Amino acid sequence: MKKNIKIFAFIFVRGGSIRLKNKNILSFNNKPLFMNSVDQAKKILNINKIFVSSDSKKIETICRNKKYVEFIKRPKKLATSTSKEILAWKHALKFVEKKYGNFDYFLSLPATNPLRKLSDIKKFIKKCENRNKNKIFISISKLKKNILENIVFKSEEKIVSFKKKFFQRSIKKNLFTINGSIYLSKKENIEKIKKNIFDLNVIGIETNPNNSIDIDDINDFKIAKSLLSRWSI
């Protein structure tokens, strides 16, 4: 990464959680879940500042006790289960620009992906250099099986296979899923997004699915904890 380039890391954390109560402050790796993402960002020398955006007073208190993280108070209307996260992104950008001035790169490290590797974050930072016009880099994982082949149409009790010639072997090898572990783009690209990230040119960078588990419910939480013993940053 070129010198004098400012990279700001953001962790977006809602206070509420439908499937797993208080998910983001549950203990994981001997710290609140969201703090795993914060501490990962702290270990990357290229990252200049770290911000946590949340509507939660508990999360705010945790952040206020850490000198290396800045807290952004998120409006409740941007922290519901149906709120679009891109609106929280833009709210954070306005807050940061007003208080800290301009910066170059926006890096989002979701709180629910605590097993991401530092090497993956560094890979993102290296990849985006000189390839940033209208682009956003996101983490993807290869599908273990072609789940699309198992999609069926149901009419009363009868089901009809959705298999088509589209599912040729060459295409099957290139089916991936967005795992939501890392997002990185130039700040001005984020400002261009109107509906979702596909308003930009989306560049997928593959990461190991075992390091990209997105904790959504208690089963995900248990799986992530079971992998923790074999995990290293």
mmCIF file of C-alpha atoms in Angstrom:
data_model
loop_
_atom_site.group_PDB
_atom_site.id
_atom_site.type_symbol
_atom_site.label_atom_id
_atom_site.label_comp_id
_atom_site.label_asym_id
_atom_site.label_seq_id
_atom_site.Cartn_x
_atom_site.Cartn_y
_atom_site.Cartn_z
ATOM 1 C CA MET A 1 0.000 0.000 0.000
ATOM 2 C CA LYS A 2 1.311 3.475 -0.896
ATOM 3 C CA LYS A 3 2.547 5.717 1.892
ATOM 4 C CA ASN A 4 0.226 8.365 3.358
ATOM 5 C CA ILE A 5 -2.842 6.315 2.427
ATOM 6 C CA LYS A 6 -5.433 6.340 5.216
ATOM 7 C CA ILE A 7 -7.409 3.166 5.861
ATOM 8 C CA PHE A 8 -10.216 3.368 8.414
ATOM 9 C CA ALA A 9 -11.746 0.149 9.732
ATOM 10 C CA PHE A 10 -15.426 -0.043 10.706
ATOM 11 C CA ILE A 11 -17.296 -2.625 12.769
ATOM 12 C CA PHE A 12 -21.089 -2.281 12.542
ATOM 13 C CA VAL A 13 -22.833 -3.765 15.565
ATOM 14 C CA ARG A 14 -26.563 -3.744 16.286
ATOM 15 C CA GLY A 15 -27.701 -3.975 19.894
ATOM 16 C CA GLY A 16 -30.659 -6.181 19.053
ATOM 17 C CA SER A 17 -30.546 -9.680 17.598
ATOM 18 C CA ILE A 18 -33.545 -11.822 16.680
ATOM 19 C CA ARG A 19 -32.111 -15.345 16.387
ATOM 20 C CA LEU A 20 -29.448 -15.125 19.117
ATOM 21 C CA LYS A 21 -30.090 -12.681 21.968
ATOM 22 C CA ASN A 22 -27.282 -10.201 22.708
ATOM 23 C CA LYS A 23 -25.233 -11.968 20.036
ATOM 24 C CA ASN A 24 -22.621 -9.276 19.547
ATOM 25 C CA ILE A 25 -21.618 -9.102 23.223
ATOM 26 C CA LEU A 26 -21.599 -12.843 23.932
ATOM 27 C CA SER A 27 -18.219 -14.078 25.118
ATOM 28 C CA PHE A 28 -16.128 -15.462 22.279
ATOM 29 C CA ASN A 29 -12.395 -16.065 22.620
ATOM 30 C CA ASN A 30 -12.597 -14.497 26.123
ATOM 31 C CA LYS A 31 -14.007 -11.180 24.900
ATOM 32 C CA PRO A 32 -17.296 -9.770 23.577
ATOM 33 C CA LEU A 33 -17.899 -11.146 20.095
ATOM 34 C CA PHE A 34 -17.583 -7.787 18.308
ATOM 35 C CA MET A 35 -14.243 -7.064 20.015
ATOM 36 C CA ASN A 36 -12.645 -9.903 18.052
ATOM 37 C CA SER A 37 -13.053 -7.806 14.890
ATOM 38 C CA VAL A 38 -11.798 -4.690 16.678
ATOM 39 C CA ASP A 39 -8.689 -6.461 17.940
ATOM 40 C CA GLN A 40 -8.010 -7.956 14.511
ATOM 41 C CA ALA A 41 -8.044 -4.475 12.997
ATOM 42 C CA LYS A 42 -5.696 -3.277 15.759
ATOM 43 C CA LYS A 43 -3.089 -5.804 14.613
ATOM 44 C CA ILE A 44 -2.983 -4.447 11.027
ATOM 45 C CA LEU A 45 -0.346 -1.707 10.782
ATOM 46 C CA ASN A 46 -1.900 -0.217 7.628
ATOM 47 C CA ILE A 47 -5.134 0.622 9.474
ATOM 48 C CA ASN A 48 -5.065 4.168 10.834
ATOM 49 C CA LYS A 49 -8.255 4.265 12.895
ATOM 50 C CA ILE A 50 -10.913 1.837 14.124
ATOM 51 C CA PHE A 51 -14.593 2.696 14.580
ATOM 52 C CA VAL A 52 -17.523 0.818 16.061
ATOM 53 C CA SER A 53 -21.000 1.923 14.951
ATOM 54 C CA SER A 54 -23.849 0.840 17.221
ATOM 55 C CA ASP A 55 -27.121 1.823 18.871
ATOM 56 C CA SER A 56 -26.264 -0.141 22.035
ATOM 57 C CA LYS A 57 -25.289 1.580 25.293
ATOM 58 C CA LYS A 58 -23.552 -1.588 26.492
ATOM 59 C CA ILE A 59 -21.408 -1.685 23.371
ATOM 60 C CA GLU A 60 -20.720 2.034 23.739
ATOM 61 C CA THR A 61 -19.490 1.500 27.317
ATOM 62 C CA ILE A 62 -17.143 -1.283 26.204
ATOM 63 C CA CYS A 63 -15.716 0.924 23.445
ATOM 64 C CA ARG A 64 -15.296 3.970 25.696
ATOM 65 C CA ASN A 65 -12.990 1.879 27.888
ATOM 66 C CA LYS A 66 -10.695 1.134 24.936
ATOM 67 C CA LYS A 67 -8.305 3.857 23.839
ATOM 68 C CA TYR A 68 -7.744 2.373 20.389
ATOM 69 C CA VAL A 69 -11.358 2.379 19.165
ATOM 70 C CA GLU A 70 -13.749 5.255 18.432
ATOM 71 C CA PHE A 71 -17.489 4.897 18.967
ATOM 72 C CA ILE A 72 -20.169 6.099 16.533
ATOM 73 C CA LYS A 73 -23.661 6.443 17.965
ATOM 74 C CA ARG A 74 -25.983 4.943 15.379
ATOM 75 C CA PRO A 75 -29.620 6.135 15.199
ATOM 76 C CA LYS A 76 -32.182 3.492 16.166
ATOM 77 C CA LYS A 77 -33.818 3.738 12.739
ATOM 78 C CA LEU A 78 -30.562 2.490 11.203
ATOM 79 C CA ALA A 79 -30.257 -0.420 13.647
ATOM 80 C CA THR A 80 -33.426 -2.457 13.153
ATOM 81 C CA SER A 81 -33.567 -5.995 11.752
ATOM 82 C CA THR A 82 -34.814 -4.573 8.444
ATOM 83 C CA SER A 83 -32.411 -1.625 8.191
ATOM 84 C CA LYS A 84 -30.100 -1.609 5.187
ATOM 85 C CA GLU A 85 -26.507 -1.747 6.375
ATOM 86 C CA ILE A 86 -25.386 0.510 3.532
ATOM 87 C CA LEU A 87 -27.282 3.338 5.286
ATOM 88 C CA ALA A 88 -25.281 2.655 8.459
ATOM 89 C CA TRP A 89 -22.123 2.743 6.332
ATOM 90 C CA LYS A 90 -23.011 6.161 4.932
ATOM 91 C CA HIS A 91 -23.983 7.490 8.375
ATOM 92 C CA ALA A 92 -20.575 6.408 9.698
ATOM 93 C CA LEU A 93 -18.763 8.029 6.760
ATOM 94 C CA LYS A 94 -20.439 11.390 7.398
ATOM 95 C CA PHE A 95 -19.645 11.207 11.113
ATOM 96 C CA VAL A 96 -15.998 10.330 10.530
ATOM 97 C CA GLU A 97 -15.404 12.910 7.813
ATOM 98 C CA LYS A 98 -16.899 15.645 9.984
ATOM 99 C CA LYS A 99 -14.840 14.745 13.061
ATOM 100 C CA TYR A 100 -11.611 13.333 11.610
ATOM 101 C CA GLY A 101 -11.444 14.722 8.095
ATOM 102 C CA ASN A 102 -10.876 12.920 4.830
ATOM 103 C CA PHE A 103 -9.553 9.372 4.453
ATOM 104 C CA ASP A 104 -8.931 7.009 1.549
ATOM 105 C CA TYR A 105 -10.175 3.468 2.172
ATOM 106 C CA PHE A 106 -13.248 2.095 3.909
ATOM 107 C CA LEU A 107 -12.782 -1.356 5.461
ATOM 108 C CA SER A 108 -15.721 -3.191 7.046
ATOM 109 C CA LEU A 109 -14.987 -6.150 9.333
ATOM 110 C CA PRO A 110 -18.372 -7.548 10.417
ATOM 111 C CA ALA A 111 -18.606 -8.489 14.089
ATOM 112 C CA THR A 112 -20.194 -11.856 13.346
ATOM 113 C CA ASN A 113 -17.123 -13.216 11.511
ATOM 114 C CA PRO A 114 -14.609 -13.621 14.354
ATOM 115 C CA LEU A 115 -12.485 -16.329 12.704
ATOM 116 C CA ARG A 116 -11.210 -14.321 9.726
ATOM 117 C CA LYS A 117 -7.463 -14.432 9.205
ATOM 118 C CA LEU A 118 -5.202 -11.396 9.465
ATOM 119 C CA SER A 119 -3.533 -12.662 6.292
ATOM 120 C CA ASP A 120 -6.877 -12.317 4.462
ATOM 121 C CA ILE A 121 -7.270 -8.698 5.579
ATOM 122 C CA LYS A 122 -3.722 -7.964 4.427
ATOM 123 C CA LYS A 123 -4.450 -9.697 1.106
ATOM 124 C CA PHE A 124 -7.436 -7.394 0.578
ATOM 125 C CA ILE A 125 -5.370 -4.299 1.282
ATOM 126 C CA LYS A 126 -2.690 -5.408 -1.178
ATOM 127 C CA LYS A 127 -5.201 -6.385 -3.893
ATOM 128 C CA CYS A 128 -7.042 -3.083 -3.916
ATOM 129 C CA GLU A 129 -3.985 -0.952 -4.610
ATOM 130 C CA ASN A 130 -4.224 0.667 -8.062
ATOM 131 C CA ARG A 131 -7.454 -1.267 -8.774
ATOM 132 C CA ASN A 132 -10.044 0.848 -7.074
ATOM 133 C CA LYS A 133 -12.105 2.790 -9.598
ATOM 134 C CA ASN A 134 -15.793 2.052 -8.851
ATOM 135 C CA LYS A 135 -14.757 -1.240 -7.251
ATOM 136 C CA ILE A 136 -15.553 -2.894 -3.956
ATOM 137 C CA PHE A 137 -13.654 -5.983 -2.823
ATOM 138 C CA ILE A 138 -15.647 -8.583 -0.891
ATOM 139 C CA SER A 139 -14.857 -11.990 0.589
ATOM 140 C CA ILE A 140 -16.353 -15.071 -1.038
ATOM 141 C CA SER A 141 -16.160 -18.819 -0.396
ATOM 142 C CA LYS A 142 -16.527 -21.690 -2.815
ATOM 143 C CA LEU A 143 -19.739 -23.678 -2.468
ATOM 144 C CA LYS A 144 -19.050 -27.157 -1.161
ATOM 145 C CA LYS A 145 -21.804 -28.494 -3.365
ATOM 146 C CA ASN A 146 -23.976 -27.128 -6.112
ATOM 147 C CA ILE A 147 -27.013 -26.226 -4.022
ATOM 148 C CA LEU A 148 -28.737 -24.741 -7.052
ATOM 149 C CA GLU A 149 -29.092 -28.224 -8.500
ATOM 150 C CA ASN A 150 -31.254 -29.124 -5.494
ATOM 151 C CA ILE A 151 -33.745 -26.322 -6.066
ATOM 152 C CA VAL A 152 -37.206 -27.611 -7.038
ATOM 153 C CA PHE A 153 -40.602 -26.158 -7.889
ATOM 154 C CA LYS A 154 -43.466 -27.398 -5.717
ATOM 155 C CA SER A 155 -47.050 -27.721 -6.974
ATOM 156 C CA GLU A 156 -49.242 -29.210 -4.259
ATOM 157 C CA GLU A 157 -47.320 -32.403 -3.416
ATOM 158 C CA LYS A 158 -45.451 -32.746 -6.687
ATOM 159 C CA ILE A 159 -41.973 -31.264 -7.117
ATOM 160 C CA VAL A 160 -40.142 -30.621 -10.388
ATOM 161 C CA SER A 161 -36.357 -30.445 -10.722
ATOM 162 C CA PHE A 162 -34.811 -27.138 -11.677
ATOM 163 C CA LYS A 163 -31.801 -28.741 -13.392
ATOM 164 C CA LYS A 164 -30.893 -27.027 -16.644
ATOM 165 C CA LYS A 165 -28.075 -27.132 -19.155
ATOM 166 C CA PHE A 166 -26.873 -24.016 -17.335
ATOM 167 C CA PHE A 167 -25.334 -26.253 -14.689
ATOM 168 C CA GLN A 168 -22.426 -27.462 -16.761
ATOM 169 C CA ARG A 169 -19.292 -28.728 -15.057
ATOM 170 C CA SER A 170 -17.258 -25.650 -15.951
ATOM 171 C CA ILE A 171 -19.855 -23.377 -14.359
ATOM 172 C CA LYS A 172 -20.253 -25.504 -11.246
ATOM 173 C CA LYS A 173 -16.571 -24.992 -10.468
ATOM 174 C CA ASN A 174 -17.098 -21.245 -10.355
ATOM 175 C CA LEU A 175 -20.035 -21.048 -7.962
ATOM 176 C CA PHE A 176 -19.261 -19.064 -4.823
ATOM 177 C CA THR A 177 -21.165 -17.496 -1.955
ATOM 178 C CA ILE A 178 -20.594 -14.102 -0.344
ATOM 179 C CA ASN A 179 -19.463 -14.914 3.190
ATOM 180 C CA GLY A 180 -19.620 -11.335 4.498
ATOM 181 C CA SER A 181 -16.259 -11.450 6.284
ATOM 182 C CA ILE A 182 -14.453 -8.492 4.663
ATOM 183 C CA TYR A 183 -15.467 -5.479 2.567
ATOM 184 C CA LEU A 184 -12.960 -2.947 1.270
ATOM 185 C CA SER A 185 -13.284 -0.023 -1.113
ATOM 186 C CA LYS A 186 -12.238 3.557 -1.640
ATOM 187 C CA LYS A 187 -14.363 5.855 0.473
ATOM 188 C CA GLU A 188 -15.837 7.706 -2.489
ATOM 189 C CA ASN A 189 -17.063 4.416 -3.970
ATOM 190 C CA ILE A 190 -19.163 3.770 -0.858
ATOM 191 C CA GLU A 191 -20.754 7.181 -1.309
ATOM 192 C CA LYS A 192 -21.818 6.164 -4.846
ATOM 193 C CA ILE A 193 -23.862 3.180 -3.660
ATOM 194 C CA LYS A 194 -27.597 3.833 -3.942
ATOM 195 C CA LYS A 195 -29.214 0.435 -3.252
ATOM 196 C CA ASN A 196 -26.555 -2.194 -2.572
ATOM 197 C CA ILE A 197 -22.916 -3.058 -3.267
ATOM 198 C CA PHE A 198 -23.755 -4.292 -6.765
ATOM 199 C CA ASP A 199 -24.134 -0.664 -7.797
ATOM 200 C CA LEU A 200 -20.330 -0.907 -7.965
ATOM 201 C CA ASN A 201 -18.031 -3.354 -9.721
ATOM 202 C CA VAL A 202 -17.829 -6.159 -7.175
ATOM 203 C CA ILE A 203 -14.519 -8.034 -7.000
ATOM 204 C CA GLY A 204 -14.591 -11.324 -5.092
ATOM 205 C CA ILE A 205 -11.562 -12.518 -3.137
ATOM 206 C CA GLU A 206 -11.724 -16.129 -1.988
ATOM 207 C CA THR A 207 -11.283 -16.957 1.694
ATOM 208 C CA ASN A 208 -11.463 -20.291 3.500
ATOM 209 C CA PRO A 209 -15.074 -21.016 4.527
ATOM 210 C CA ASN A 210 -13.912 -22.319 7.922
ATOM 211 C CA ASN A 211 -12.416 -18.892 8.622
ATOM 212 C CA SER A 212 -15.463 -17.052 7.307
ATOM 213 C CA ILE A 213 -18.315 -18.426 9.394
ATOM 214 C CA ASP A 214 -21.040 -15.816 9.852
ATOM 215 C CA ILE A 215 -22.642 -16.215 13.286
ATOM 216 C CA ASP A 216 -26.385 -15.810 12.881
ATOM 217 C CA ASP A 217 -27.863 -18.236 15.412
ATOM 218 C CA ILE A 218 -26.872 -20.516 18.289
ATOM 219 C CA ASN A 219 -25.789 -23.327 15.953
ATOM 220 C CA ASP A 220 -23.398 -21.004 14.092
ATOM 221 C CA PHE A 221 -22.068 -19.807 17.447
ATOM 222 C CA LYS A 222 -21.389 -23.369 18.602
ATOM 223 C CA ILE A 223 -19.688 -24.285 15.317
ATOM 224 C CA ALA A 224 -17.455 -21.208 15.496
ATOM 225 C CA LYS A 225 -16.513 -22.031 19.091
ATOM 226 C CA SER A 226 -15.683 -25.600 18.133
ATOM 227 C CA LEU A 227 -13.338 -24.311 15.420
ATOM 228 C CA LEU A 228 -11.712 -21.804 17.788
ATOM 229 C CA SER A 229 -9.412 -24.415 19.330
ATOM 230 C CA ARG A 230 -7.837 -25.032 15.905
ATOM 231 C CA TRP A 231 -7.896 -21.399 14.840
ATOM 232 C CA SER A 232 -4.924 -19.058 14.650
ATOM 233 C CA ILE A 233 -4.803 -15.525 13.323
#
